[in-house]
Amino acid sequence: MDFDLNAIERNFIENPFPVLKALREESPVHRNPDGSIYLTRYSDVKAVYQAKHMSSDKKQAFGQKFGQTPLYLHHTTSLIFNDPPYHTIVRKLLAAAFTPRKLAEMEPLIERIIDGLLDRLEDAQEFDFIHSYASELPTEIISFMLGVPEEFRPRLRGYSMAILGALDPVVPDDRLQAGNDAVVEFGALLDDLINHRRKNPDAAGEGEVLQTLIFGEFDGKRLTQEELIQNCIFLLNAGHETTTSLVGNALAMLLEHPDQFQKLKDDPGLIGSTIEEVLRFQSPLQIGNRLATEDFEIDGLNIPKGTYIHTSIGGANRDPAIFDNPEQFDVARQPNKHLAFITGIHVCLGATLSRLEGKASIGKLAQRFPNIQATGKAELNPLARFRGYKSLPVRI
Ligand code: HEM
């Protein structure tokens, strides 16, 4: 099948699913012209995430893509693009902030923020759902966890779009420049924040994650200032961009499937399975990567050590071998073992938090404004890796 992930165009970004279906059926272990492979079957994607001989270390790939730039420094220092032992150290330090007890403590804050946002929407009546609602809660929550002062919060979304946007398979020069500028500016801001926190270690409450990262130790090691800065940037980006997409994608899907929206309104108890279905059907992160560190075999094909692997999370989540009627959006789907948060040692650390945020955001919205409707065309972010809306005009 003639397809090159490194030369995708707008139509693939808008609607990759017909191509993913064709790949799954005709070329499930698809070789791109650069020698990398693109996997679209659930079993293959899952196997890669669970395999020991797969590396997340992107120093070589990002060296070629970014050169010695701030984007290179950022992405190669954050835990997501590293292997043990460094990955283990950062992950253990972060995990302390994401325990079930810590997250339970966040619930009243989440409810309070959403109630306040919904009050504001009531006054506005017509607004852009992404800007005025979907992005607000995740930004507030992750900023709270890292102690980012209010006056800086409006800038976070621009930074994360610029930094994460540079991870797309095809990146124009102006986007690279914007990404590099964002790392420098955001890094300077965090440098100040961390220094301030070092001098005031007892400022508990807000910013607890920052506290843990600065002063926490694992195996006798503390993070350096650079490691702290880059991992905080990553956490801030990971903490809100994908969750914004989850909330935006959820409303877009419910508006596109009014029968399913009605089902949720009739039975609010379906909110949990609705959020899982959105995660499956419109996964906020569509594509992942790994590097094979040993020769291995997939579907009878030999994949040599050193092969770069792209995993299609979006393709795996619509594999008919696992999901009945996979192209159907079904808010009551059970079971739903999607891979939106992947599996294995890099499984998303924020999965429980974003589920909480998604359920509260959409559940409360559907109750309070059941007649919400689109007033114009929704516009997707022009990215293949991250699937989410840039704007979604609505009226309540
Ligand atoms: C719907 C929302 C979210 C989705 C779909 C999502 C998805 C993912 C995925 C697919 C990965 C693994 C990437 C890889 O290794 O290839 C990941 C990793 C991660 N996510 Fe999330 N995420 C979401 C929300 C969050 C939130 C809210 C946070 C934090 C507050 C977060 C923090 C992290 C961290 C720290 C990692 C790195 C884990 C590691 O490398 O060990 N995520 N996420």
Short mmCIF file of C-alpha atoms and ligand atoms in Angstrom, two decimals:
data_model
loop_
_atom_site.label_atom_id
_atom_site.label_comp_id
_atom_site.label_asym_id
_atom_site.label_seq_id
_atom_site.Cartn_x
_atom_site.Cartn_y
_atom_site.Cartn_z
CA MET A 1 0.00 0.00 0.00
CA ASP A 2 1.32 3.40 -0.95
CA PHE A 3 1.56 5.43 2.27
CA ASP A 4 4.32 7.45 3.92
CA LEU A 5 3.78 8.66 7.47
CA ASN A 6 6.54 11.20 6.92
CA ALA A 7 4.69 12.84 4.05
CA ILE A 8 1.14 13.02 5.35
CA GLU A 9 -1.13 15.83 4.29
CA ARG A 10 -4.08 17.75 5.63
CA ASN A 11 -6.71 15.15 4.68
CA PHE A 12 -4.97 12.52 6.83
CA ILE A 13 -4.85 14.92 9.75
CA GLU A 14 -8.55 15.78 9.35
CA ASN A 15 -9.69 12.18 9.10
CA PRO A 16 -7.03 9.48 9.43
CA PHE A 17 -9.48 6.67 10.16
CA PRO A 18 -10.22 5.38 6.62
CA VAL A 19 -6.46 5.22 5.94
CA LEU A 20 -5.83 3.49 9.27
CA LYS A 21 -8.50 0.91 8.41
CA ALA A 22 -6.91 0.26 5.03
CA LEU A 23 -3.45 -0.04 6.62
CA ARG A 24 -4.74 -2.43 9.27
CA GLU A 25 -6.25 -4.64 6.57
CA GLU A 26 -3.63 -4.39 3.83
CA SER A 27 -0.35 -3.40 5.47
CA PRO A 28 -0.52 -3.74 9.27
CA VAL A 29 3.27 -3.69 9.60
CA HIS A 30 3.76 -0.87 7.16
CA ARG A 31 7.24 0.14 6.09
CA ASN A 32 7.75 3.85 5.39
CA PRO A 33 10.32 4.89 2.76
CA ASP A 34 12.76 5.92 5.54
CA GLY A 35 12.79 2.33 6.88
CA SER A 36 10.63 3.01 9.94
CA ILE A 37 7.48 0.95 10.45
CA TYR A 38 3.95 2.02 11.29
CA LEU A 39 1.76 -0.42 13.26
CA THR A 40 -2.03 -0.16 13.19
CA ARG A 41 -3.21 -3.41 14.81
CA TYR A 42 -4.13 -3.48 18.47
CA SER A 43 -2.15 -6.64 19.27
CA ASP A 44 1.04 -5.31 17.62
CA VAL A 45 0.80 -1.87 19.23
CA LYS A 46 0.20 -3.41 22.64
CA ALA A 47 3.06 -5.88 22.21
CA VAL A 48 5.48 -3.06 21.38
CA TYR A 49 4.50 -1.10 24.49
CA GLN A 50 4.95 -4.16 26.67
CA ALA A 51 8.22 -5.37 25.15
CA LYS A 52 11.48 -5.00 27.08
CA HIS A 53 13.51 -4.48 23.92
CA MET A 54 11.86 -1.17 23.03
CA SER A 55 13.51 2.14 23.82
CA SER A 56 11.85 5.53 24.32
CA ASP A 57 15.21 7.31 24.15
CA LYS A 58 15.01 9.77 21.25
CA LYS A 59 18.45 11.39 21.41
CA GLN A 60 19.41 10.11 17.99
CA ALA A 61 16.09 10.82 16.26
CA PHE A 62 15.71 14.26 17.85
CA GLY A 63 19.35 15.10 17.13
CA GLN A 64 18.53 14.72 13.45
CA LYS A 65 15.18 16.46 13.69
CA PHE A 66 16.03 19.41 15.95
CA GLY A 67 19.86 19.77 15.95
CA GLN A 68 21.39 21.17 19.18
CA THR A 69 18.44 23.42 20.00
CA PRO A 70 16.24 24.15 23.04
CA LEU A 71 13.65 21.71 21.64
CA TYR A 72 16.31 18.98 21.62
CA LEU A 73 17.29 19.75 25.21
CA HIS A 74 13.68 19.77 26.32
CA HIS A 75 12.45 16.59 24.69
CA THR A 76 15.56 14.54 25.46
CA THR A 77 15.47 15.51 29.15
CA SER A 78 11.79 14.82 29.86
CA LEU A 79 11.01 11.38 31.28
CA ILE A 80 8.74 10.37 28.44
CA PHE A 81 11.65 10.19 25.98
CA ASN A 82 14.05 8.34 28.28
CA ASP A 83 14.69 4.78 29.43
CA PRO A 84 15.54 3.44 32.88
CA PRO A 85 17.40 4.28 35.06
CA TYR A 86 16.79 8.04 34.48
CA HIS A 87 13.15 7.40 33.53
CA THR A 88 12.60 5.40 36.72
CA ILE A 89 14.01 8.14 38.95
CA VAL A 90 11.83 10.92 37.52
CA ARG A 91 8.77 8.69 37.38
CA LYS A 92 9.13 7.62 41.03
CA LEU A 93 9.48 11.24 42.11
CA LEU A 94 6.41 12.30 40.13
CA ALA A 95 4.30 9.32 41.14
CA ALA A 96 4.21 10.57 44.73
CA ALA A 97 1.96 13.40 43.55
CA PHE A 98 -0.48 11.13 41.71
CA THR A 99 -1.46 8.64 44.41
CA PRO A 100 -5.20 7.87 44.77
CA ARG A 101 -5.22 9.81 48.05
CA LYS A 102 -3.69 12.92 46.49
CA LEU A 103 -6.13 12.73 43.59
CA ALA A 104 -9.10 12.30 45.93
CA GLU A 105 -8.00 15.56 47.56
CA MET A 106 -8.20 17.24 44.14
CA GLU A 107 -11.84 16.32 43.56
CA PRO A 108 -13.46 19.19 45.49
CA LEU A 109 -11.14 21.64 43.70
CA ILE A 110 -12.13 20.19 40.32
CA GLU A 111 -15.84 20.51 41.16
CA ARG A 112 -15.41 24.07 42.38
CA ILE A 113 -13.54 25.19 39.27
CA ILE A 114 -16.13 23.61 36.97
CA ASP A 115 -19.07 25.17 38.79
CA GLY A 116 -17.39 28.57 38.47
CA LEU A 117 -16.73 28.03 34.76
CA LEU A 118 -20.30 26.95 34.11
CA ASP A 119 -21.57 30.10 35.84
CA ARG A 120 -19.42 32.17 33.50
CA LEU A 121 -20.73 30.30 30.46
CA GLU A 122 -24.29 31.00 31.53
CA ASP A 123 -23.53 34.70 31.32
CA ALA A 124 -21.84 34.39 27.94
CA GLN A 125 -24.49 32.19 26.22
CA GLU A 126 -22.41 31.91 22.99
CA PHE A 127 -18.70 31.13 23.11
CA ASP A 128 -15.83 29.04 21.84
CA PHE A 129 -16.00 25.82 23.84
CA ILE A 130 -12.26 25.10 23.67
CA HIS A 131 -11.10 28.52 24.72
CA SER A 132 -13.76 29.24 27.34
CA TYR A 133 -14.25 25.80 28.83
CA ALA A 134 -12.26 22.73 27.69
CA SER A 135 -8.83 24.27 28.23
CA GLU A 136 -9.62 26.06 31.48
CA LEU A 137 -9.91 23.24 34.02
CA PRO A 138 -6.83 21.22 32.96
CA THR A 139 -4.71 24.38 32.91
CA GLU A 140 -5.89 25.40 36.36
CA ILE A 141 -5.34 21.96 37.87
CA ILE A 142 -1.84 21.32 36.56
CA SER A 143 -0.83 24.92 37.33
CA PHE A 144 -2.11 24.41 40.86
CA MET A 145 -0.12 21.19 41.21
CA LEU A 146 3.06 22.91 40.08
CA GLY A 147 2.43 26.22 41.79
CA VAL A 148 2.37 28.31 38.58
CA PRO A 149 1.11 31.79 39.53
CA GLU A 150 -2.19 32.92 38.01
CA GLU A 151 -0.68 35.65 35.86
CA PHE A 152 1.39 33.10 33.89
CA ARG A 153 -1.39 30.60 33.26
CA PRO A 154 -2.88 32.19 30.11
CA ARG A 155 0.47 31.65 28.35
CA LEU A 156 0.67 27.92 28.98
CA ARG A 157 -1.54 26.79 26.12
CA GLY A 158 0.50 28.70 23.53
CA TYR A 159 3.73 27.22 24.90
CA SER A 160 2.44 23.67 24.87
CA MET A 161 1.01 23.89 21.35
CA ALA A 162 4.36 25.22 20.13
CA ILE A 163 6.45 22.61 21.97
CA LEU A 164 4.25 19.58 21.32
CA GLY A 165 3.47 20.71 17.76
CA ALA A 166 7.17 20.30 16.94
CA LEU A 167 6.79 16.54 17.54
CA ASP A 168 4.63 16.04 14.46
CA PRO A 169 6.11 13.87 11.70
CA VAL A 170 6.27 16.87 9.36
CA VAL A 171 7.22 20.24 10.91
CA PRO A 172 7.63 23.49 8.96
CA ASP A 173 10.51 25.83 9.92
CA ASP A 174 8.29 28.50 11.46
CA ARG A 175 6.81 25.90 13.80
CA LEU A 176 10.29 24.75 14.83
CA GLN A 177 11.21 28.34 15.61
CA ALA A 178 8.05 28.83 17.66
CA GLY A 179 8.80 25.62 19.56
CA ASN A 180 12.36 26.69 20.36
CA ASP A 181 11.23 30.14 21.50
CA ALA A 182 8.60 28.55 23.72
CA VAL A 183 11.13 26.26 25.45
CA VAL A 184 13.41 29.23 26.19
CA GLU A 185 10.65 31.50 27.54
CA PHE A 186 8.86 28.79 29.47
CA GLY A 187 12.20 27.52 30.83
CA ALA A 188 13.15 30.98 32.16
CA LEU A 189 9.80 31.23 33.90
CA LEU A 190 10.23 27.85 35.57
CA ASP A 191 13.82 28.59 36.52
CA ASP A 192 12.53 31.57 38.55
CA LEU A 193 9.73 29.54 40.04
CA ILE A 194 12.06 26.72 41.10
CA ASN A 195 14.61 29.12 42.60
CA HIS A 196 11.89 30.85 44.53
CA ARG A 197 10.66 27.51 45.79
CA ARG A 198 14.14 26.40 46.84
CA LYS A 199 14.34 29.48 49.07
CA ASN A 200 10.84 28.90 50.45
CA PRO A 201 10.65 25.15 50.96
CA ASP A 202 7.81 25.39 53.45
CA ALA A 203 5.31 27.07 51.13
CA ALA A 204 3.15 23.93 51.21
CA GLY A 205 -0.27 23.48 49.62
CA GLU A 206 -0.13 24.86 46.13
CA GLY A 207 2.65 23.50 44.00
CA GLU A 208 3.09 20.27 45.86
CA VAL A 209 4.41 18.48 42.79
CA LEU A 210 7.13 21.04 42.39
CA GLN A 211 8.05 20.56 46.03
CA THR A 212 8.33 16.79 45.55
CA LEU A 213 10.42 17.15 42.44
CA ILE A 214 12.87 19.64 43.91
CA PHE A 215 13.43 18.03 47.27
CA GLY A 216 12.52 14.40 46.58
CA GLU A 217 15.24 11.78 46.31
CA PHE A 218 15.26 8.37 44.69
CA ASP A 219 18.23 6.04 45.03
CA GLY A 220 20.14 8.94 46.56
CA LYS A 221 19.66 11.11 43.46
CA ARG A 222 18.00 14.51 43.17
CA LEU A 223 17.10 16.16 39.87
CA THR A 224 19.42 18.88 38.54
CA GLN A 225 18.02 22.33 37.80
CA GLU A 226 17.89 21.56 34.06
CA GLU A 227 16.17 18.22 34.64
CA LEU A 228 13.68 19.96 36.91
CA ILE A 229 12.91 22.70 34.41
CA GLN A 230 12.45 20.38 31.43
CA ASN A 231 10.34 17.84 33.33
CA CYS A 232 8.12 20.58 34.71
CA ILE A 233 7.60 21.94 31.19
CA PHE A 234 6.70 18.42 30.09
CA LEU A 235 4.31 17.89 32.96
CA LEU A 236 2.57 21.20 32.39
CA ASN A 237 2.17 20.40 28.71
CA ALA A 238 1.11 16.77 29.26
CA GLY A 239 -1.21 17.85 32.03
CA HIS A 240 -3.40 20.13 30.03
CA GLU A 241 -3.08 19.74 26.28
CA THR A 242 -4.37 16.18 26.04
CA THR A 243 -7.07 16.70 28.66
CA THR A 244 -8.27 19.81 26.82
CA SER A 245 -8.55 17.58 23.75
CA LEU A 246 -10.42 14.93 25.70
CA VAL A 247 -13.06 17.43 26.84
CA GLY A 248 -13.29 19.13 23.41
CA ASN A 249 -13.42 15.82 21.53
CA ALA A 250 -16.11 14.60 23.92
CA LEU A 251 -18.46 17.48 23.21
CA ALA A 252 -17.73 17.39 19.46
CA MET A 253 -18.59 13.67 19.36
CA LEU A 254 -21.75 14.11 21.43
CA LEU A 255 -22.94 16.92 19.17
CA GLU A 256 -22.15 14.84 16.09
CA HIS A 257 -24.07 11.86 17.52
CA PRO A 258 -27.25 13.35 19.05
CA ASP A 259 -28.73 9.91 19.84
CA GLN A 260 -25.67 9.13 21.97
CA PHE A 261 -25.85 12.54 23.64
CA GLN A 262 -29.50 11.87 24.48
CA LYS A 263 -28.57 8.50 25.95
CA LEU A 264 -26.07 10.19 28.28
CA LYS A 265 -28.58 12.90 29.26
CA ASP A 266 -31.18 10.21 30.04
CA ASP A 267 -28.70 8.21 32.09
CA PRO A 268 -25.97 10.36 33.69
CA GLY A 269 -24.49 7.13 35.07
CA LEU A 270 -23.05 6.59 31.58
CA ILE A 271 -20.54 9.39 32.02
CA GLY A 272 -17.69 6.98 32.84
CA SER A 273 -18.20 4.84 29.74
CA THR A 274 -18.78 7.99 27.63
CA ILE A 275 -15.34 9.34 28.56
CA GLU A 276 -13.74 5.94 27.85
CA GLU A 277 -15.45 5.87 24.46
CA VAL A 278 -14.17 9.34 23.56
CA LEU A 279 -10.67 8.23 24.58
CA ARG A 280 -10.99 5.25 22.25
CA PHE A 281 -12.79 6.90 19.34
CA GLN A 282 -10.86 10.18 19.21
CA SER A 283 -7.68 9.43 21.16
CA PRO A 284 -5.98 12.74 22.06
CA LEU A 285 -2.58 11.15 21.40
CA GLN A 286 -2.81 9.30 18.09
CA ILE A 287 0.75 8.22 17.39
CA GLY A 288 3.57 6.97 19.62
CA ASN A 289 7.15 5.87 18.92
CA ARG A 290 9.67 3.33 20.06
CA LEU A 291 13.12 2.18 18.87
CA ALA A 292 13.85 -1.55 18.67
CA THR A 293 16.97 -2.37 20.69
CA GLU A 294 16.99 -6.04 19.60
CA ASP A 295 15.91 -7.93 16.48
CA PHE A 296 12.35 -9.11 16.83
CA GLU A 297 9.46 -10.57 14.88
CA ILE A 298 6.01 -9.18 14.22
CA ASP A 299 3.39 -11.09 12.20
CA GLY A 300 6.15 -13.30 10.79
CA LEU A 301 8.24 -10.32 9.65
CA ASN A 302 11.75 -9.79 10.98
CA ILE A 303 12.31 -6.31 12.36
CA PRO A 304 16.01 -5.61 12.85
CA LYS A 305 17.49 -3.88 15.89
CA GLY A 306 17.64 -0.12 15.32
CA THR A 307 14.26 0.07 13.54
CA TYR A 308 12.18 3.08 14.41
CA ILE A 309 8.57 2.11 15.17
CA HIS A 310 5.49 4.34 14.98
CA THR A 311 2.48 3.00 16.87
CA SER A 312 -0.96 4.05 15.72
CA ILE A 313 -2.95 4.39 18.94
CA GLY A 314 -5.91 5.66 16.89
CA GLY A 315 -5.67 2.63 14.59
CA ALA A 316 -5.34 0.13 17.46
CA ASN A 317 -8.39 1.64 19.13
CA ARG A 318 -10.55 0.88 16.10
CA ASP A 319 -9.33 -2.65 15.50
CA PRO A 320 -12.35 -4.94 14.87
CA ALA A 321 -10.36 -7.84 16.35
CA ILE A 322 -10.89 -6.19 19.75
CA PHE A 323 -13.87 -3.82 19.43
CA ASP A 324 -17.33 -4.67 18.03
CA ASN A 325 -18.43 -2.12 15.41
CA PRO A 326 -15.27 -0.10 16.03
CA GLU A 327 -16.27 2.79 13.74
CA GLN A 328 -19.40 3.37 15.83
CA PHE A 329 -19.39 5.87 18.70
CA ASP A 330 -21.19 4.10 21.55
CA VAL A 331 -21.37 5.82 24.95
CA ALA A 332 -22.36 2.56 26.65
CA ARG A 333 -19.53 0.46 25.18
CA GLN A 334 -18.39 -2.34 27.49
CA PRO A 335 -15.71 -3.62 27.67
CA ASN A 336 -13.48 -0.86 26.33
CA LYS A 337 -9.83 -1.71 26.76
CA HIS A 338 -8.52 1.11 24.59
CA LEU A 339 -4.86 2.12 24.48
CA ALA A 340 -5.32 5.90 24.73
CA PHE A 341 -3.01 5.98 27.78
CA ILE A 342 -0.88 3.12 26.35
CA THR A 343 0.45 0.32 28.60
CA GLY A 344 3.88 -0.70 29.91
CA ILE A 345 6.44 1.30 31.90
CA HIS A 346 5.52 4.65 30.30
CA VAL A 347 1.76 4.25 30.87
CA CYS A 348 0.28 7.71 31.36
CA LEU A 349 0.78 8.93 34.90
CA GLY A 350 -2.11 11.36 34.57
CA ALA A 351 -4.73 8.85 33.39
CA THR A 352 -6.77 8.87 36.59
CA LEU A 353 -6.57 12.64 36.90
CA SER A 354 -7.67 13.27 33.32
CA ARG A 355 -10.52 10.78 33.68
CA LEU A 356 -11.69 12.69 36.76
CA GLU A 357 -11.43 15.97 34.89
CA GLY A 358 -13.19 14.60 31.79
CA LYS A 359 -16.06 13.08 33.74
CA ALA A 360 -16.66 16.16 35.85
CA SER A 361 -16.38 18.59 32.89
CA ILE A 362 -18.73 16.75 30.55
CA GLY A 363 -21.04 15.28 33.21
CA LYS A 364 -21.81 18.64 34.79
CA LEU A 365 -22.06 20.41 31.44
CA ALA A 366 -24.63 17.91 30.10
CA GLN A 367 -26.76 18.30 33.22
CA ARG A 368 -26.65 22.04 33.35
CA PHE A 369 -26.84 22.92 29.63
CA PRO A 370 -28.58 19.97 27.96
CA ASN A 371 -29.51 22.08 24.92
CA ILE A 372 -25.96 23.05 24.04
CA GLN A 373 -25.50 23.16 20.26
CA ALA A 374 -22.89 24.01 17.64
CA THR A 375 -23.11 27.45 16.01
CA GLY A 376 -20.40 27.02 13.39
CA LYS A 377 -17.79 24.66 12.02
CA ALA A 378 -15.44 23.10 14.55
CA GLU A 379 -11.76 23.43 13.60
CA LEU A 380 -9.15 20.77 14.40
CA ASN A 381 -5.57 21.57 15.39
CA PRO A 382 -3.45 20.90 12.29
CA LEU A 383 -1.53 18.07 13.97
CA ALA A 384 -1.38 14.35 13.24
CA ARG A 385 0.05 13.22 16.58
CA PHE A 386 -2.29 15.18 18.83
CA ARG A 387 -5.98 15.03 17.96
CA GLY A 388 -8.03 17.87 19.35
CA TYR A 389 -9.98 20.96 18.39
CA LYS A 390 -8.64 24.43 18.05
CA SER A 391 -12.11 25.92 18.18
CA LEU A 392 -15.65 24.66 18.68
CA PRO A 393 -18.23 27.44 18.58
CA VAL A 394 -21.37 26.69 20.61
CA ARG A 395 -24.49 28.18 22.15
CA ILE A 396 -26.12 26.97 25.34
C1 HEM B 1 -6.77 12.53 28.12
C2 HEM B 1 -5.65 12.94 28.61
C3 HEM B 1 -4.32 12.25 28.43
C4 HEM B 1 -3.91 11.36 27.47
C5 HEM B 1 -4.71 10.80 26.30
C6 HEM B 1 -2.55 11.01 27.78
C7 HEM B 1 -1.78 10.10 27.06
C8 HEM B 1 -0.52 9.70 27.39
C9 HEM B 1 0.26 8.71 26.67
C10 HEM B 1 -0.24 7.95 25.44
C11 HEM B 1 1.46 8.59 27.28
C12 HEM B 1 2.61 7.66 26.89
C13 HEM B 1 3.46 8.18 25.78
C14 HEM B 1 4.60 7.27 25.43
O1 HEM B 1 5.36 6.80 26.29
O2 HEM B 1 4.76 7.00 24.23
C15 HEM B 1 1.45 9.51 28.39
C16 HEM B 1 2.52 9.68 29.26
C17 HEM B 1 2.48 10.56 30.31
N1 HEM B 1 1.43 11.35 30.71
FE1 HEM B 1 -0.39 11.45 29.87
N2 HEM B 1 -2.15 11.70 28.89
C18 HEM B 1 -3.21 12.46 29.33
C19 HEM B 1 -3.23 13.29 30.43
C20 HEM B 1 -2.20 13.47 31.30
C21 HEM B 1 -2.23 14.29 32.47
C22 HEM B 1 -3.45 15.09 32.95
C23 HEM B 1 -1.01 14.23 33.04
C24 HEM B 1 -0.45 14.89 34.26
C25 HEM B 1 -1.03 15.73 35.03
C26 HEM B 1 -0.20 13.32 32.24
C27 HEM B 1 1.09 12.99 32.52
C28 HEM B 1 1.84 12.06 31.81
C29 HEM B 1 3.21 11.70 32.14
C30 HEM B 1 4.03 12.26 33.29
C31 HEM B 1 3.61 10.78 31.19
C32 HEM B 1 4.99 10.14 31.06
C33 HEM B 1 5.01 8.81 31.71
C34 HEM B 1 6.33 8.09 31.49
O3 HEM B 1 7.07 8.35 30.55
O4 HEM B 1 6.61 7.24 32.34
N3 HEM B 1 -0.97 12.88 31.20
N4 HEM B 1 0.25 10.18 28.45
#
